[in-house]
Tab-separated table of C-alpha atoms in Angstrom:
chain	number	residue	atom	x	y	z
A	1	MET	CA	3.993	-5.949	-5.173
A	2	GLU	CA	7.427	-5.576	-3.826
A	3	VAL	CA	10.882	-7.191	-3.762
A	4	VAL	CA	12.719	-7.553	-0.505
A	5	PHE	CA	16.147	-8.812	0.292
A	6	SER	CA	17.272	-10.904	3.222
A	7	TYR	CA	18.627	-8.537	6.013
A	8	HIS	CA	21.413	-10.926	6.766
A	9	TYR	CA	22.874	-10.417	3.284
A	10	SER	CA	21.993	-6.805	2.600
A	11	ASN	CA	25.444	-5.356	3.584
A	12	ILE	CA	27.231	-8.019	1.544
A	13	LEU	CA	25.151	-7.118	-1.434
A	14	ILE	CA	26.146	-3.459	-1.335
A	15	PHE	CA	29.832	-4.460	-0.879
A	16	LEU	CA	29.935	-6.881	-3.811
A	17	ILE	CA	28.161	-4.576	-6.124
A	18	GLY	CA	30.778	-1.903	-5.291
A	19	MET	CA	33.546	-4.394	-6.012
A	20	VAL	CA	32.032	-5.178	-9.340
A	21	ILE	CA	32.124	-1.530	-10.357
A	22	ILE	CA	35.756	-1.188	-9.195
A	23	ILE	CA	36.853	-4.256	-11.092
A	24	TYR	CA	35.190	-3.099	-14.179
A	25	LEU	CA	36.936	0.276	-14.075
A	26	LEU	CA	40.300	-1.280	-13.446
A	27	SER	CA	39.748	-3.729	-16.355
A	28	ARG	CA	38.905	-0.870	-18.739
A	29	TYR	CA	42.026	1.054	-17.557
A	30	CYS	CA	44.343	-1.955	-18.104
A	31	ALA	CA	42.770	-2.512	-21.514
A	32	LYS	CA	43.572	1.003	-22.617
A	33	LYS	CA	47.178	0.617	-21.467
A	34	ARG	CA	47.533	-2.602	-23.518
A	35	ALA	CA	46.087	-0.928	-26.592
A	36	ILE	CA	48.665	1.946	-26.335
A	37	ARG	CA	51.530	-0.493	-26.461
A	38	PHE	CA	50.396	-1.695	-29.892
A	39	GLY	CA	51.730	1.208	-31.996
A	40	ASN	CA	50.669	0.263	-35.534
A	41	PHE	CA	46.936	0.817	-35.461
A	42	GLU	CA	46.755	1.117	-39.232
A	43	ILE	CA	47.847	-2.500	-39.899
A	44	LEU	CA	45.613	-3.740	-37.113
A	45	GLU	CA	42.627	-1.864	-38.579
A	46	ARG	CA	43.249	-3.319	-42.071
A	47	VAL	CA	43.392	-6.861	-40.604
A	48	ALA	CA	40.461	-6.813	-38.122
A	49	GLY	CA	38.629	-3.555	-38.659
A	50	ARG	CA	37.886	-0.812	-36.100
A	51	ARG	CA	35.860	-3.076	-33.816
A	52	ILE	CA	39.025	-4.780	-32.562
A	53	LEU	CA	39.821	-1.621	-30.577
A	54	SER	CA	36.725	-2.240	-28.377
A	55	PHE	CA	36.332	-5.954	-28.675
A	56	SER	CA	36.220	-6.511	-24.857
A	57	MET	CA	33.396	-4.183	-24.227
A	58	ILE	CA	30.415	-6.477	-24.791
A	59	PRO	CA	31.892	-9.654	-23.181
A	60	THR	CA	33.052	-7.596	-20.188
A	61	LEU	CA	29.552	-6.070	-19.752
A	62	LEU	CA	28.039	-9.542	-20.038
A	63	ARG	CA	30.431	-10.843	-17.301
A	64	ILE	CA	29.470	-7.942	-15.074
A	65	LEU	CA	25.816	-8.608	-15.721
A	66	ALA	CA	26.218	-12.255	-14.824
A	67	LEU	CA	28.167	-11.516	-11.668
A	68	SER	CA	25.660	-8.896	-10.563
A	69	LEU	CA	22.838	-11.419	-11.053
A	70	VAL	CA	24.761	-13.986	-8.886
A	71	ILE	CA	25.308	-11.292	-6.236
A	72	ILE	CA	21.687	-10.419	-6.110
A	73	ALA	CA	20.722	-14.131	-5.987
A	74	ILE	CA	23.041	-14.591	-2.988
A	75	SER	CA	21.185	-11.707	-1.272
A	76	ASP	CA	18.006	-14.030	-1.209
A	77	PRO	CA	15.518	-11.689	-2.914
A	78	VAL	CA	11.860	-12.453	-2.371
A	79	LEU	CA	8.958	-11.192	-4.527
A	80	ILE	CA	5.928	-10.456	-2.304
A	81	TYR	CA	2.488	-9.951	-3.925
A	82	SER	CA	-1.191	-10.482	-3.079
A	83	LYS	CA	-3.703	-12.614	-4.893
A	84	PRO	CA	-7.322	-13.396	-4.180
A	85	SER	CA	-7.770	-16.104	-1.542
A	86	LEU	CA	-9.327	-19.366	-2.679
A	87	ASN	CA	-10.774	-19.965	0.750
A	88	SER	CA	-13.789	-17.690	1.068
A	89	ASP	CA	-17.511	-17.949	0.721
A	90	TYR	CA	-19.621	-14.924	-0.381
A	91	VAL	CA	-23.297	-14.074	-0.131
A	92	ILE	CA	-24.684	-11.194	-2.110
A	93	ALA	CA	-27.651	-9.573	-0.334
A	94	LEU	CA	-29.422	-7.283	-2.782
A	95	ASP	CA	-32.173	-4.768	-2.079
A	96	THR	CA	-35.187	-5.412	-4.337
A	97	SER	CA	-37.538	-2.739	-2.862
A	98	SER	CA	-39.310	-0.435	-5.236
A	99	SER	CA	-36.855	2.540	-4.600
A	100	MET	CA	-34.228	0.468	-6.450
A	101	LEU	CA	-35.952	1.353	-9.661
A	102	THR	CA	-34.817	4.949	-9.208
A	103	PRO	CA	-33.076	6.059	-12.516
A	104	ASP	CA	-30.139	7.989	-10.975
A	105	PHE	CA	-28.113	4.925	-12.454
A	106	LYS	CA	-28.944	3.900	-15.926
A	107	PRO	CA	-31.331	2.364	-16.427
A	108	ASN	CA	-31.878	2.206	-12.587
A	109	ARG	CA	-30.143	1.255	-9.372
A	110	LEU	CA	-31.227	-2.382	-9.364
A	111	GLU	CA	-29.895	-3.066	-12.841
A	112	ALA	CA	-26.595	-1.329	-12.076
A	113	ALA	CA	-26.223	-3.442	-8.945
A	114	LYS	CA	-27.029	-6.635	-10.844
A	115	GLU	CA	-24.393	-5.824	-13.483
A	116	ALA	CA	-21.728	-5.128	-10.785
A	117	ALA	CA	-22.643	-8.403	-9.119
A	118	LEU	CA	-22.270	-10.329	-12.392
A	119	ASP	CA	-18.823	-8.808	-12.943
A	120	PHE	CA	-17.894	-9.761	-9.387
A	121	ILE	CA	-18.917	-13.296	-9.755
A	122	ALA	CA	-16.860	-13.617	-12.969
A	123	GLU	CA	-13.813	-12.837	-10.928
A	124	LEU	CA	-14.514	-15.305	-8.224
A	125	LYS	CA	-14.227	-18.608	-9.958
A	126	PRO	CA	-14.180	-21.233	-8.425
A	127	GLU	CA	-15.376	-19.656	-5.151
A	128	ARG	CA	-18.821	-20.365	-3.696
A	129	VAL	CA	-21.473	-17.653	-3.824
A	130	GLY	CA	-25.014	-17.392	-2.357
A	131	ILE	CA	-27.662	-14.947	-3.280
A	132	VAL	CA	-30.252	-13.264	-1.094
A	133	THR	CA	-32.721	-10.525	-2.082
A	134	PHE	CA	-34.912	-8.462	0.251
A	135	SER	CA	-37.655	-5.788	0.298
A	136	GLY	CA	-40.236	-6.117	3.106
A	137	LYS	CA	-38.929	-9.585	3.748
A	138	ALA	CA	-35.796	-11.664	2.706
A	139	TYR	CA	-35.666	-14.314	0.004
A	140	VAL	CA	-32.942	-16.899	-0.442
A	141	LYS	CA	-32.441	-17.103	-4.289
A	142	SER	CA	-29.468	-19.514	-4.132
A	143	GLU	CA	-27.537	-21.512	-1.478
A	144	LEU	CA	-23.739	-21.329	-1.630
A	145	SER	CA	-22.771	-22.557	-5.090
A	146	SER	CA	-19.766	-22.680	-7.383
A	147	ASP	CA	-21.973	-23.152	-10.429
A	148	HIS	CA	-21.350	-19.608	-11.709
A	149	LEU	CA	-23.477	-19.981	-14.842
A	150	GLN	CA	-26.460	-20.814	-12.732
A	151	LEU	CA	-25.680	-17.956	-10.402
A	152	GLU	CA	-25.585	-15.587	-13.385
A	153	LYS	CA	-28.954	-16.758	-14.569
A	154	ILE	CA	-30.388	-16.129	-11.001
A	155	ILE	CA	-29.051	-12.572	-10.808
A	156	LYS	CA	-30.209	-11.619	-14.308
A	157	ALA	CA	-33.719	-12.730	-13.302
A	158	ILE	CA	-33.956	-10.663	-10.099
A	159	SER	CA	-36.539	-7.944	-10.113
A	160	ILE	CA	-38.543	-5.747	-7.707
A	161	GLU	CA	-40.412	-7.909	-5.120
A	162	PRO	CA	-43.200	-7.310	-2.531
A	163	PRO	CA	-44.009	-6.497	0.181
A	164	ALA	CA	-43.068	-2.932	0.674
A	165	GLY	CA	-40.302	-2.105	3.083
A	166	THR	CA	-36.501	-2.724	3.587
A	167	ALA	CA	-35.757	-5.681	5.786
A	168	ILE	CA	-31.955	-5.311	5.999
A	169	GLY	CA	-31.741	-7.232	9.299
A	170	ASP	CA	-33.674	-10.177	7.853
A	171	ALA	CA	-31.500	-10.209	4.765
A	172	LEU	CA	-28.254	-10.309	6.839
A	173	ILE	CA	-29.600	-13.105	8.983
A	174	SER	CA	-30.622	-15.094	5.922
A	175	ALA	CA	-27.241	-14.568	4.330
A	176	ALA	CA	-25.441	-15.572	7.566
A	177	SER	CA	-27.533	-18.803	7.845
A	178	LEU	CA	-26.252	-19.900	4.318
A	179	MET	CA	-22.639	-19.784	5.723
A	180	GLN	CA	-23.285	-20.976	9.234
A	181	ASN	CA	-21.474	-24.324	8.830
A	182	SER	CA	-18.817	-23.165	6.420
A	183	PRO	CA	-15.223	-23.573	7.663
A	184	ARG	CA	-14.002	-20.876	5.221
A	185	ASN	CA	-13.744	-17.129	5.386
A	186	ARG	CA	-17.272	-15.678	5.171
A	187	THR	CA	-18.306	-12.399	3.623
A	188	ILE	CA	-21.636	-10.722	3.087
A	189	ILE	CA	-21.951	-7.983	0.376
A	190	LEU	CA	-24.932	-5.886	1.183
A	191	ILE	CA	-26.398	-3.514	-1.469
A	192	THR	CA	-29.228	-1.195	-0.353
A	193	ASP	CA	-30.539	2.315	-0.938
A	194	GLY	CA	-32.717	2.585	2.164
A	195	ARG	CA	-32.861	1.920	5.866
A	196	ASN	CA	-33.988	-0.978	8.003
A	197	ASN	CA	-37.683	-0.309	8.582
A	198	VAL	CA	-39.209	-3.776	9.080
A	199	GLY	CA	-38.154	-7.103	10.513
A	200	ILE	CA	-35.199	-7.945	12.698
A	201	PRO	CA	-33.419	-4.970	14.427
A	202	LEU	CA	-29.883	-4.326	13.204
A	203	ASN	CA	-28.393	-4.602	16.772
A	204	GLN	CA	-29.684	-8.113	17.058
A	205	THR	CA	-28.344	-8.969	13.579
A	206	LEU	CA	-24.940	-7.663	14.555
A	207	GLU	CA	-24.588	-10.176	17.408
A	208	THR	CA	-25.166	-13.040	14.984
A	209	LEU	CA	-22.680	-11.740	12.530
A	210	LYS	CA	-19.899	-11.218	15.136
A	211	LYS	CA	-20.572	-14.557	16.737
A	212	ASN	CA	-20.083	-16.405	13.436
A	213	GLY	CA	-17.050	-14.207	12.236
A	214	ILE	CA	-18.860	-12.985	9.192
A	215	ARG	CA	-17.613	-9.734	7.519
A	216	VAL	CA	-20.120	-7.309	6.032
A	217	PHE	CA	-19.166	-5.150	3.098
A	218	ALA	CA	-22.101	-2.634	2.886
A	219	ILE	CA	-22.661	-0.683	-0.231
A	220	GLY	CA	-25.078	2.301	-0.146
A	221	ILE	CA	-26.283	2.912	-3.633
A	222	GLY	CA	-27.809	6.089	-5.058
A	223	SER	CA	-27.785	9.920	-4.614
A	224	LYS	CA	-27.250	11.506	-1.294
A	225	GLU	CA	-30.309	13.729	-1.729
A	226	ALA	CA	-33.806	12.715	-0.963
A	227	LEU	CA	-35.711	11.897	-4.094
A	228	ASN	CA	-39.349	12.576	-4.834
A	229	TYR	CA	-39.734	10.286	-7.822
A	230	THR	CA	-42.863	8.439	-8.788
A	231	ILE	CA	-42.206	4.857	-10.039
A	232	PRO	CA	-45.023	3.298	-12.007
A	233	GLN	CA	-44.045	-0.270	-11.151
A	234	ALA	CA	-44.342	0.514	-7.412
A	235	GLN	CA	-48.114	0.759	-7.633
A	236	GLU	CA	-48.221	-2.808	-8.711
A	237	LEU	CA	-46.468	-3.823	-5.542
A	238	ASN	CA	-48.720	-1.830	-3.203
A	239	ALA	CA	-45.749	0.435	-2.529
A	240	THR	CA	-47.531	3.800	-2.967
A	241	VAL	CA	-44.999	6.042	-1.058
A	242	ALA	CA	-43.265	8.152	-3.689
A	243	GLU	CA	-40.784	9.980	-1.494
A	244	PHE	CA	-37.933	7.559	-0.521
A	245	PRO	CA	-36.154	7.893	2.837
A	246	LEU	CA	-32.526	8.739	2.865
A	247	LEU	CA	-30.067	5.940	3.175
A	248	ASP	CA	-29.105	5.052	6.734
A	249	GLU	CA	-25.386	5.359	6.300
A	250	GLU	CA	-24.551	5.425	10.007
A	251	SER	CA	-26.065	1.940	10.652
A	252	LEU	CA	-24.412	0.526	7.666
A	253	LYS	CA	-20.988	1.965	8.618
A	254	PHE	CA	-21.466	0.680	12.122
A	255	ILE	CA	-22.230	-2.881	10.973
A	256	ALA	CA	-19.328	-2.799	8.478
A	257	ASN	CA	-16.890	-1.612	11.091
A	258	GLN	CA	-17.999	-3.944	13.796
A	259	THR	CA	-17.648	-6.972	11.512
A	260	LYS	CA	-14.204	-5.852	10.158
A	261	GLY	CA	-15.738	-5.079	6.814
A	262	MET	CA	-15.972	-1.822	4.910
A	263	TYR	CA	-18.739	0.636	3.875
A	264	PHE	CA	-18.971	2.349	0.430
A	265	ARG	CA	-21.219	5.047	-0.861
A	266	ALA	CA	-21.832	4.245	-4.522
A	267	GLU	CA	-23.054	7.225	-6.455
A	268	ASN	CA	-21.715	5.881	-9.820
A	269	ARG	CA	-20.917	2.637	-11.412
A	270	SER	CA	-17.144	2.923	-10.909
A	271	VAL	CA	-17.436	3.165	-7.128
A	272	LEU	CA	-19.978	0.316	-7.208
A	273	THR	CA	-17.555	-1.931	-8.974
A	274	ASP	CA	-14.672	-1.024	-6.696
A	275	ALA	CA	-16.788	-1.669	-3.692
A	276	PHE	CA	-17.487	-5.214	-4.805
A	277	ARG	CA	-13.852	-5.910	-5.482
A	278	ALA	CA	-12.784	-4.533	-2.123
A	279	SER	CA	-14.622	-7.406	-0.479
A	280	LEU	CA	-12.332	-9.987	-2.020
A	281	SER	CA	-10.123	-11.834	0.463
A	282	TYR	CA	-6.420	-11.629	-0.377
A	283	GLU	CA	-3.520	-13.715	0.724
A	284	GLU	CA	0.203	-12.843	0.654
A	285	VAL	CA	2.365	-14.808	-1.672
A	286	ARG	CA	6.104	-14.924	-1.237
A	287	MET	CA	8.255	-16.269	-4.170
A	288	GLY	CA	11.995	-16.696	-3.944
A	289	LEU	CA	13.858	-15.284	-6.930
A	290	SER	CA	17.388	-16.661	-6.301
A	291	LEU	CA	17.000	-19.768	-8.559
A	292	TYR	CA	15.584	-17.629	-11.426
A	293	LEU	CA	18.499	-15.116	-11.066
A	294	LEU	CA	21.060	-17.900	-11.041
A	295	LEU	CA	19.526	-19.379	-14.228
A	296	ALA	CA	19.616	-15.975	-15.880
A	297	ALA	CA	23.271	-15.616	-14.866
A	298	CYS	CA	24.084	-18.982	-16.554
A	299	LEU	CA	22.278	-17.849	-19.649
A	300	VAL	CA	24.270	-14.621	-19.755
A	301	LEU	CA	27.530	-16.489	-19.305
A	302	LEU	CA	26.619	-18.895	-22.212
A	303	VAL	CA	25.938	-15.902	-24.406
A	304	GLU	CA	29.242	-14.287	-23.425
A	305	TRP	CA	31.098	-17.548	-23.972
A	306	GLY	CA	29.475	-17.837	-27.434
A	307	LEU	CA	30.617	-14.303	-28.386
A	308	GLU	CA	34.158	-14.989	-27.101
A	309	ILE	CA	34.620	-17.990	-29.377
A	310	THR	CA	32.968	-16.468	-32.431
A	311	LYS	CA	32.467	-12.852	-33.187
A	312	TYR	CA	34.922	-11.474	-30.493
A	313	ARG	CA	37.466	-14.250	-30.710
A	314	ILE	CA	41.047	-12.919	-30.060
A	315	ILE	CA	43.344	-13.042	-33.097
A	316	PRO	CA	46.440	-15.205	-32.446
């Protein structure tokens, strides 16, 4: 967030502010000279009290404030800030292979990713979101939808799915197909802890993504070290390999960069949450401040006028 001034008026602004300071100093000097001419301060103090000796201070400061506000308003200030764009579609592609049960996140990677996805969706209203899960094949859990309550139910119900493997390419193609006819900005948020080892090659996937102008924000979740952890649930899914391969960061980085997205390595919940938020599309908003400053100047002048005719009224 920043405030910028019109270049055309910038020099005038500096000049006028300097003039205000000079006028104020001159007015204070003249006020002191007038006070010296009134010799009998004891009588004046008994009549009006000590405050009469500095009665002009507050009204003068208010006038200077009002004039300064007018000067700044003339300089055409503009407040510039960013806000989430309301012209984007998102698809969350979540890895549901058995390695996502690894407990380096509490209780495991999958549940941590689901919680981050739920927080992300809560910030997106009323944007449309689709959901894809993948292990050895990809599953479309939800088409693009703005029914966020239903989306939350779907995410909470996600669990580990067969067959064994990590079909990242299939997941990206499925996610892209959900947004194929969308006229809006399109973003895929990919969360995985493995490497593409089955299904469509990533190079072929990349061509489809670039052709359709889809950005990919890839999130690699989990420890950087190879794990040798036996997961009881994996046996039920015929996934008997206990040693999980390292995350293929280079491929994920390449896809993210080629689609004008970003890659994140999430080793804790904080980075995971930040990675989701980074995928938000933002638009620049410019708001002129001149009218508000002029209204503020009028208000200050009304206060100054009220003080002049009441508390600081000059004694005849």
